[in-house]
XYZ file of C-alpha atoms in Angstrom:
559
model
C 47.308 -57.874 164.187
C 44.898 -60.437 165.534
C 43.483 -57.954 168.048
C 43.086 -55.336 165.321
C 41.249 -57.838 163.205
C 38.918 -58.724 166.042
C 38.205 -55.042 166.703
C 37.373 -54.377 163.024
C 34.947 -57.350 162.964
C 33.212 -55.987 166.065
C 32.932 -52.510 164.661
C 31.378 -53.865 161.389
C 28.893 -55.849 163.351
C 27.813 -52.830 165.374
C 27.482 -50.596 162.275
C 25.363 -53.087 160.380
C 21.894 -51.473 160.502
C 20.109 -54.405 158.932
C 20.395 -56.467 162.166
C 19.148 -55.753 165.628
C 21.270 -58.374 167.239
C 24.261 -60.372 166.136
C 26.412 -62.916 167.841
C 30.026 -62.845 166.655
C 32.309 -65.763 167.458
C 36.101 -65.771 167.128
C 37.897 -69.068 166.478
C 41.568 -69.833 166.340
C 43.009 -73.321 166.193
C 39.517 -74.751 166.703
C 39.179 -73.055 170.102
C 36.416 -70.599 170.816
C 38.151 -67.476 172.124
C 35.158 -65.226 172.685
C 31.440 -64.864 171.968
C 30.233 -61.271 171.856
C 26.595 -60.318 171.760
C 26.100 -56.833 170.300
C 23.393 -54.337 169.821
C 23.482 -51.964 166.915
C 22.511 -48.926 169.018
C 25.874 -48.558 170.776
C 29.444 -48.624 169.554
C 31.752 -51.301 170.969
C 34.488 -49.806 173.077
C 37.544 -52.066 172.659
C 39.525 -50.157 175.289
C 37.001 -50.554 178.051
C 35.944 -54.124 177.265
C 38.850 -56.321 176.285
C 38.353 -59.535 174.444
C 40.750 -61.463 176.663
C 39.121 -60.378 179.890
C 38.712 -63.630 181.924
C 35.241 -62.952 183.177
C 32.132 -64.967 182.435
C 29.824 -61.998 182.234
C 30.477 -58.228 182.323
C 27.754 -55.585 182.606
C 29.002 -52.347 181.019
C 26.189 -50.151 182.271
C 27.227 -46.520 182.136
C 29.563 -47.004 179.201
C 27.260 -48.912 176.807
C 24.146 -49.644 178.769
C 22.637 -52.012 176.167
C 25.791 -53.857 175.367
C 26.160 -57.254 176.934
C 29.360 -59.240 176.642
C 29.956 -62.835 177.282
C 33.524 -64.105 177.175
C 34.142 -67.757 176.994
C 37.562 -69.364 176.970
C 38.868 -72.831 177.518
C 41.802 -71.356 179.468
C 41.608 -68.060 181.265
C 44.485 -65.688 180.406
C 46.065 -63.624 183.157
C 46.000 -59.884 182.430
C 49.201 -57.951 182.854
C 49.402 -54.825 184.983
C 49.399 -52.675 181.841
C 46.051 -54.225 180.828
C 44.521 -53.880 184.312
C 43.959 -50.131 184.225
C 41.639 -50.056 187.229
C 43.518 -49.544 190.461
C 42.492 -49.584 194.167
C 44.102 -48.672 197.431
C 43.384 -47.691 201.043
C 43.430 -43.875 201.075
C 43.292 -43.489 204.858
C 45.911 -44.582 207.409
C 45.510 -48.254 208.387
C 44.382 -49.126 211.823
C 41.326 -48.951 214.056
C 39.196 -45.885 213.428
C 35.670 -44.883 212.704
C 35.968 -44.677 208.932
C 38.322 -45.963 206.299
C 38.249 -44.940 202.581
C 39.104 -47.331 199.790
C 39.496 -45.538 196.456
C 39.046 -47.247 193.082
C 39.916 -45.479 189.845
C 39.933 -46.575 186.211
C 37.671 -47.575 183.289
C 36.093 -50.379 185.251
C 35.193 -48.448 188.420
C 31.505 -48.631 187.614
C 31.749 -52.365 187.153
C 33.421 -52.612 190.568
C 30.441 -50.742 192.004
C 28.043 -53.308 190.521
C 30.170 -56.333 191.520
C 31.066 -55.549 195.162
C 28.094 -53.418 196.416
C 24.480 -54.410 196.886
C 21.208 -52.850 197.959
C 17.725 -54.257 197.440
C 16.049 -50.969 196.433
C 18.879 -49.343 194.521
C 19.012 -48.765 190.823
C 21.268 -50.271 188.248
C 23.632 -47.319 188.132
C 24.844 -45.006 190.891
C 24.031 -41.320 191.085
C 27.363 -39.524 190.459
C 28.808 -37.314 193.214
C 26.161 -38.440 195.746
C 26.623 -40.741 198.815
C 24.599 -43.924 198.744
C 24.322 -46.502 201.540
C 25.130 -49.959 200.190
C 26.375 -53.295 201.427
C 29.916 -54.344 200.414
C 29.920 -57.994 199.391
C 32.282 -60.659 198.080
C 31.922 -60.745 194.257
C 32.127 -64.539 194.182
C 30.212 -65.712 197.268
C 27.906 -62.702 197.781
C 28.856 -62.727 201.473
C 28.147 -59.415 203.101
C 31.403 -57.874 204.246
C 30.364 -54.456 205.684
C 27.757 -51.693 205.568
C 29.234 -48.723 203.670
C 28.677 -45.345 202.105
C 29.689 -45.307 198.427
C 30.215 -42.313 196.143
C 30.886 -42.516 192.412
C 32.725 -39.740 190.575
C 32.056 -39.759 186.851
C 35.209 -38.851 184.869
C 36.520 -36.418 183.954
C 34.997 -34.672 186.972
C 37.177 -36.558 189.430
C 40.545 -36.229 191.049
C 42.154 -38.622 188.571
C 39.923 -37.509 185.665
C 38.849 -41.133 185.437
C 35.773 -42.812 186.762
C 36.408 -43.104 190.527
C 34.639 -45.027 193.217
C 35.110 -44.484 196.966
C 34.020 -47.025 199.575
C 33.617 -45.533 203.045
C 33.715 -48.521 205.366
C 34.482 -49.211 209.039
C 38.221 -49.069 209.758
C 38.991 -52.403 211.332
C 41.736 -54.848 210.303
C 39.342 -57.640 209.523
C 36.970 -55.425 207.532
C 39.787 -53.770 205.531
C 41.372 -57.150 204.728
C 38.066 -58.648 203.622
C 37.171 -55.753 201.318
C 40.676 -55.577 199.835
C 40.622 -59.327 199.194
C 37.296 -58.961 197.500
C 38.664 -56.302 195.189
C 41.627 -58.496 194.412
C 39.232 -61.163 193.098
C 38.204 -58.948 190.214
C 40.604 -59.805 187.350
C 40.712 -56.276 185.873
C 41.686 -54.600 189.203
C 45.086 -54.364 190.712
C 46.613 -52.584 193.775
C 47.870 -49.067 193.077
C 51.506 -48.255 193.429
C 52.500 -45.291 195.652
C 51.383 -41.973 194.136
C 49.587 -43.602 191.240
C 46.338 -41.772 191.775
C 48.107 -38.421 191.813
C 50.123 -39.393 188.778
C 46.962 -40.097 186.845
C 45.671 -36.667 187.919
C 48.823 -35.168 186.505
C 48.607 -37.190 183.305
C 44.965 -36.197 182.950
C 45.766 -32.491 183.253
C 44.141 -32.054 186.701
C 47.469 -31.061 188.352
C 50.861 -29.894 187.244
C 54.118 -30.846 188.913
C 54.151 -27.857 191.260
C 50.639 -28.736 192.393
C 51.679 -32.315 192.896
C 54.562 -31.239 195.038
C 52.310 -28.805 196.925
C 49.851 -31.591 197.608
C 52.609 -33.779 198.939
C 53.973 -30.932 201.100
C 50.446 -30.298 202.388
C 50.186 -33.874 203.571
C 53.590 -33.677 205.197
C 53.016 -30.198 206.722
C 53.528 -30.071 210.496
C 53.450 -26.332 211.172
C 51.333 -23.344 210.176
C 54.020 -21.883 207.947
C 54.388 -25.185 206.095
C 50.673 -25.533 205.684
C 50.214 -22.078 204.160
C 53.120 -22.508 201.711
C 51.837 -25.994 200.746
C 48.242 -24.840 200.239
C 49.492 -22.073 198.008
C 51.329 -24.540 195.900
C 48.585 -27.070 195.727
C 46.045 -24.382 194.692
C 48.240 -23.398 191.736
C 49.823 -20.126 192.842
C 53.340 -21.304 191.863
C 51.914 -22.750 188.622
C 50.622 -19.368 187.607
C 53.924 -17.655 188.385
C 55.971 -20.107 186.483
C 53.539 -19.875 183.591
C 54.006 -16.033 183.600
C 57.817 -16.453 183.425
C 57.532 -18.947 180.595
C 55.134 -16.712 178.727
C 57.592 -13.796 178.958
C 60.331 -15.997 177.466
C 57.943 -17.040 174.638
C 57.292 -13.373 173.940
C 61.038 -12.919 173.348
C 60.960 -15.949 171.108
C 58.109 -14.398 169.164
C 60.308 -11.376 168.289
C 63.167 -13.622 167.252
C 61.053 -16.021 165.170
C 59.435 -13.099 163.508
C 62.898 -11.765 162.613
C 63.891 -15.145 161.136
C 60.709 -16.215 159.356
C 59.160 -12.918 158.261
C 62.117 -10.854 157.206
C 60.143 -8.672 154.791
C 58.004 -7.319 157.647
C 60.878 -7.089 160.014
C 62.554 -4.565 157.787
C 59.681 -2.173 158.236
C 59.646 -2.574 162.059
C 63.388 -2.230 162.293
C 65.576 -5.236 162.802
C 67.806 -3.709 165.391
C 64.792 -2.467 167.366
C 63.368 -5.953 167.432
C 66.583 -7.557 168.664
C 67.103 -4.772 171.197
C 63.562 -5.243 172.520
C 64.125 -9.002 172.834
C 67.400 -8.452 174.722
C 65.711 -5.954 177.107
C 62.945 -8.427 177.851
C 65.437 -11.210 178.464
C 67.345 -8.968 180.928
C 64.123 -8.227 182.781
C 63.376 -11.947 183.016
C 66.912 -12.677 184.253
C 66.603 -10.058 186.984
C 63.256 -11.428 187.995
C 64.500 -15.001 188.246
C 67.601 -13.919 190.124
C 65.454 -12.186 192.737
C 63.931 -15.580 193.521
C 67.281 -17.383 193.394
C 68.702 -14.956 195.999
C 66.056 -15.643 198.609
C 68.475 -17.445 201.011
C 66.604 -20.710 200.285
C 63.630 -19.416 202.222
C 61.047 -21.630 200.573
C 63.120 -24.708 200.762
C 63.924 -24.024 204.437
C 60.252 -23.475 205.326
C 59.328 -26.745 203.646
C 62.109 -28.965 205.086
C 62.590 -27.144 208.479
C 64.982 -24.500 209.775
C 68.184 -26.087 211.054
C 68.983 -24.545 214.457
C 72.235 -25.742 216.162
C 72.735 -25.260 219.878
C 76.394 -24.924 220.731
C 78.671 -23.516 223.426
C 81.131 -24.589 226.132
C 80.461 -27.561 228.456
C 77.982 -27.239 231.304
C 76.461 -24.047 229.937
C 72.952 -25.562 229.732
C 72.746 -26.704 226.158
C 71.104 -30.031 226.916
C 68.824 -28.368 229.452
C 67.697 -25.977 226.781
C 67.223 -28.892 224.373
C 64.962 -30.653 226.915
C 63.130 -27.446 227.696
C 62.251 -26.880 224.015
C 61.359 -30.566 223.534
C 59.311 -30.546 226.775
C 60.752 -33.924 227.715
C 64.011 -35.461 228.779
C 65.394 -35.983 225.336
C 69.054 -35.457 226.292
C 71.018 -36.571 229.297
C 72.001 -33.748 231.635
C 74.810 -33.926 234.211
C 77.140 -31.525 236.007
C 80.047 -33.596 234.641
C 81.584 -31.826 231.621
C 81.531 -33.743 228.366
C 78.316 -35.628 229.030
C 76.968 -35.056 225.471
C 79.196 -36.784 222.970
C 77.032 -36.819 219.804
C 74.551 -34.557 217.956
C 70.896 -35.098 219.002
C 68.178 -33.801 216.734
C 64.406 -33.346 216.863
C 61.816 -31.273 214.979
C 59.796 -28.601 216.814
C 57.159 -26.016 216.034
C 58.395 -22.636 217.260
C 56.100 -19.724 216.492
C 54.495 -21.679 213.607
C 57.829 -22.405 211.968
C 59.389 -25.852 211.540
C 62.666 -25.990 213.411
C 65.132 -28.976 213.278
C 66.937 -28.522 216.613
C 70.432 -30.010 217.206
C 72.035 -30.410 220.610
C 75.836 -30.651 220.301
C 78.789 -31.550 222.419
C 80.490 -28.828 224.525
C 83.320 -27.054 222.725
C 86.563 -27.430 224.568
C 90.103 -28.824 224.267
C 90.072 -32.450 225.403
C 92.328 -35.534 225.286
C 89.301 -37.918 225.261
C 89.231 -39.530 221.803
C 85.467 -40.019 221.835
C 84.804 -36.470 223.056
C 87.071 -35.138 220.329
C 84.851 -36.790 217.740
C 81.832 -35.175 219.365
C 83.462 -31.760 219.349
C 84.218 -32.155 215.646
C 80.656 -33.143 214.869
C 79.447 -30.136 216.859
C 81.533 -27.799 214.704
C 80.111 -29.386 211.503
C 76.593 -29.104 212.815
C 76.999 -25.374 213.496
C 78.575 -24.855 210.089
C 75.752 -26.555 208.182
C 72.918 -25.044 210.253
C 70.643 -22.295 208.952
C 70.786 -20.625 212.404
C 72.974 -21.102 215.442
C 72.227 -20.447 219.156
C 75.215 -20.061 221.497
C 74.422 -20.961 225.090
C 76.779 -19.444 227.675
C 76.876 -19.722 231.481
C 76.373 -16.107 232.660
C 78.505 -16.491 235.828
C 81.366 -17.836 233.743
C 81.315 -15.216 230.994
C 80.393 -12.115 232.992
C 83.883 -10.687 233.626
C 82.726 -7.622 235.557
C 79.384 -7.049 237.195
C 80.013 -3.343 237.457
C 80.385 -2.666 233.693
C 78.525 -5.891 232.599
C 81.196 -7.142 230.220
C 80.572 -10.512 228.513
C 83.626 -12.419 227.360
C 83.160 -15.217 224.822
C 85.373 -18.289 225.399
C 88.134 -18.840 222.878
C 86.808 -22.304 221.893
C 83.478 -20.752 220.893
C 84.746 -17.772 218.911
C 85.732 -19.778 215.812
C 82.197 -21.064 215.452
C 80.430 -17.701 215.600
C 78.452 -16.381 212.615
C 77.250 -12.795 211.938
C 73.722 -13.846 212.860
C 74.469 -16.135 215.838
C 72.009 -15.757 218.714
C 72.992 -15.927 222.337
C 71.280 -17.254 225.495
C 72.942 -16.324 228.754
C 71.849 -19.074 231.065
C 71.959 -19.397 234.876
C 70.769 -15.809 235.522
C 69.417 -16.997 238.913
C 72.979 -17.327 240.199
C 73.552 -13.559 239.740
C 72.265 -11.461 242.657
C 72.114 -8.141 240.812
C 71.740 -8.908 237.179
C 72.144 -5.876 234.862
C 69.498 -5.104 232.243
C 69.894 -6.751 228.832
C 70.503 -3.326 227.260
C 73.567 -2.709 229.487
C 75.352 -6.013 228.692
C 78.303 -5.628 226.314
C 80.031 -8.338 224.343
C 83.705 -7.448 224.442
C 84.971 -9.904 221.835
C 82.994 -10.947 218.762
C 85.820 -12.568 216.778
C 86.622 -11.971 213.120
C 83.166 -13.100 211.997
C 81.327 -10.261 213.697
C 80.747 -6.652 212.747
C 81.548 -4.677 215.909
C 78.934 -2.059 215.079
C 76.187 -4.632 215.188
C 74.976 -5.653 218.602
C 74.160 -9.410 218.769
C 70.705 -10.688 219.624
C 70.765 -12.241 223.072
C 68.506 -13.149 226.046
C 69.147 -13.844 229.705
C 67.276 -16.696 231.438
C 67.475 -19.416 233.985
C 66.538 -22.864 232.644
C 66.477 -24.185 236.207
C 63.858 -21.704 237.536
C 62.279 -20.936 234.142
C 62.897 -17.221 234.719
C 63.086 -15.371 231.409
C 62.329 -18.470 229.365
C 59.019 -17.112 228.003
C 60.725 -13.904 226.926
C 63.365 -16.044 225.166
C 60.701 -18.069 223.305
C 58.823 -14.954 222.217
C 62.040 -13.339 221.070
C 63.132 -16.434 219.162
C 59.764 -16.694 217.384
C 59.965 -13.060 216.495
C 63.444 -13.482 215.106
C 62.166 -16.383 212.883
C 59.274 -14.227 211.633
C 61.579 -11.342 210.817
C 63.941 -13.580 208.932
C 61.599 -15.859 207.070
C 58.295 -14.000 206.675
C 58.543 -10.265 207.341
C 58.247 -8.332 204.082
C 56.729 -11.364 202.343
C 53.441 -13.206 202.439
C 53.172 -16.931 202.969
C 52.573 -17.527 199.235
C 55.701 -15.666 198.030
C 58.387 -18.422 198.036
C 58.562 -19.443 194.386
C 61.315 -22.008 195.005
C 60.265 -24.716 197.470
C 62.334 -27.643 196.083
C 65.890 -28.045 194.877
C 64.535 -29.110 191.511
C 62.949 -25.635 191.043
C 66.207 -23.894 191.820
C 68.125 -26.089 189.372
C 65.683 -25.351 186.538
C 65.683 -21.627 187.154
C 69.479 -21.556 187.181
C 69.426 -23.346 183.834
C 66.960 -20.846 182.450
C 69.201 -17.971 183.493
C 72.155 -19.626 181.798
C 70.264 -20.047 178.558
C 68.973 -16.409 178.662
C 72.471 -15.121 179.159
C 73.591 -17.213 176.166
C 70.828 -15.617 174.099
C 71.980 -12.125 174.981
C 75.596 -12.978 174.180
C 74.786 -13.978 170.576
C 75.225 -11.348 167.863
C 72.307 -10.380 165.542
C 73.854 -12.476 162.732
C 73.498 -15.562 164.997
C 69.831 -15.004 165.677
C 68.825 -18.452 164.547
C 71.141 -20.076 167.183
C 70.017 -17.534 169.771
C 66.428 -18.687 169.273
C 67.423 -22.118 170.377
C 68.738 -20.691 173.660
C 65.350 -19.102 174.280
C 63.669 -22.401 173.555
C 65.926 -24.148 176.094
C 65.132 -21.424 178.671
C 61.435 -21.841 178.100
C 61.715 -25.590 178.401
C 63.681 -25.242 181.684
C 60.879 -23.141 183.147
C 58.184 -25.409 181.671
C 59.846 -28.496 183.144
C 59.132 -27.161 186.580
C 55.390 -27.517 185.850
C 55.802 -30.442 183.461
C 55.223 -28.386 180.286
C 57.165 -28.085 177.125
C 57.391 -25.575 174.211
C 55.473 -26.448 171.062
C 55.652 -24.933 167.640
C 51.984 -23.931 167.666
C 52.490 -21.765 170.791
C 55.218 -19.824 169.050
C 53.273 -19.396 165.828
C 50.154 -18.440 167.764
C 52.165 -15.779 169.511
C 53.570 -14.453 166.240
C 50.175 -14.140 164.463
C 48.496 -12.596 167.454
C 51.240 -9.962 167.944
C 52.167 -9.077 164.367
C 50.079 -8.205 161.434
C 51.872 -10.772 159.262
C 49.048 -11.286 156.835
C 48.997 -7.736 155.587
């Protein structure tokens, strides 16, 4: 109440046209809380210039260029984080580099520019969206900290939709520490929490949740496929597609709401025809959503990485392949069977696709307790992998060189999948190696379709013979499975959250279809829930005005 009373007194003082200047003092318990000097030409902004700001003099140029505020208090009050709306943070990785960028965003960004930057021939206000060379100084001692380039973004034309200031300084530990300490001396500034700049962009309407996730994925992207998918999401491609699905559900809701609220007009159009049309549209939406749900998690896999498990019998060359793909000695190799006891993982870029590669223990019957644990983990890794690559020693599995029969060991058969790939290693030990087309796998196990020939390559990891052909073939297989027939922007579902919301939308749409025409009022709620599930992916919700707007634009209700 006290703050509202103070604000009303200030507004009255500003609106009084009989005075050119007035000094208003606030007193409570015989203590002077604030002395405010006002000009009638500009309205006092209570949000931007708080009465309890513990600063001796604040220049609000750019917000109220002829308003000068002097705050006097016998005891300075400490502002809470909620009151300190101006945030700052280092936007570039810390460490030694040519340039570091410190970003400041909030209602006092312009005041920060005036307090911590100096230049003899510069004006009182910065030119928005233009770089200016200025000295960064300590706001209390005026000590020069660094020579910088500054750029001021006037809201709402900024990333956060707020006034934003960027300080481009030299990236050294001492310089960064000094500038951050200088910003900390300003009582209305506070360090930003992780993701707070992007959150303000979302709250200001600059981004929706899918664009926020795309921006995060773009920062984390390590391969070309990840970059393209992330750029598509950050630019709003997914946002538009989710908005289209949501709009289709709202169109169904328009029919149902028209049936409920405007019955006298519905009779002319045909009640059964309207309900049937709404059901048909709901079925089309369900089929469209299911086509995205049945994508084998392609978008999520491309974002997080394709899990590829290497498995096979001992001493087949699994760890050698692991080291070959990693291009370093990441795993211990030895002619002694059972050398690998645990699952080793690393992330690679194969053909532009992110691949999370796993090296597993050799599959065999063993009495060694530790090795038994490793064999069990190997089986789990193969089961949970998106793809599996079986490495076999060609001399051990080639039963007959005349007819080129390949026999798969019994310990390996139980871990085969219909899409398991094969690498036949140690081809250099075979004097007359048959062509790939003439090799025949005699036993596929119960998991294989005998009419389908498995994908395999022959190579020698010791001499590198055939390894390039293997790499090219593996990359082609990844492209055929995760990109052929699609473009890079096509995955609509890139996060588990998206899949969960789409499944909820399908559930509510199916509920809507199951209701009878007499329960149309309850069925309308199912459509609302479906629209909210789709809207929650982008951070939207369904409002009454949207539904009414759709009704009045689609029906001639006012006739």
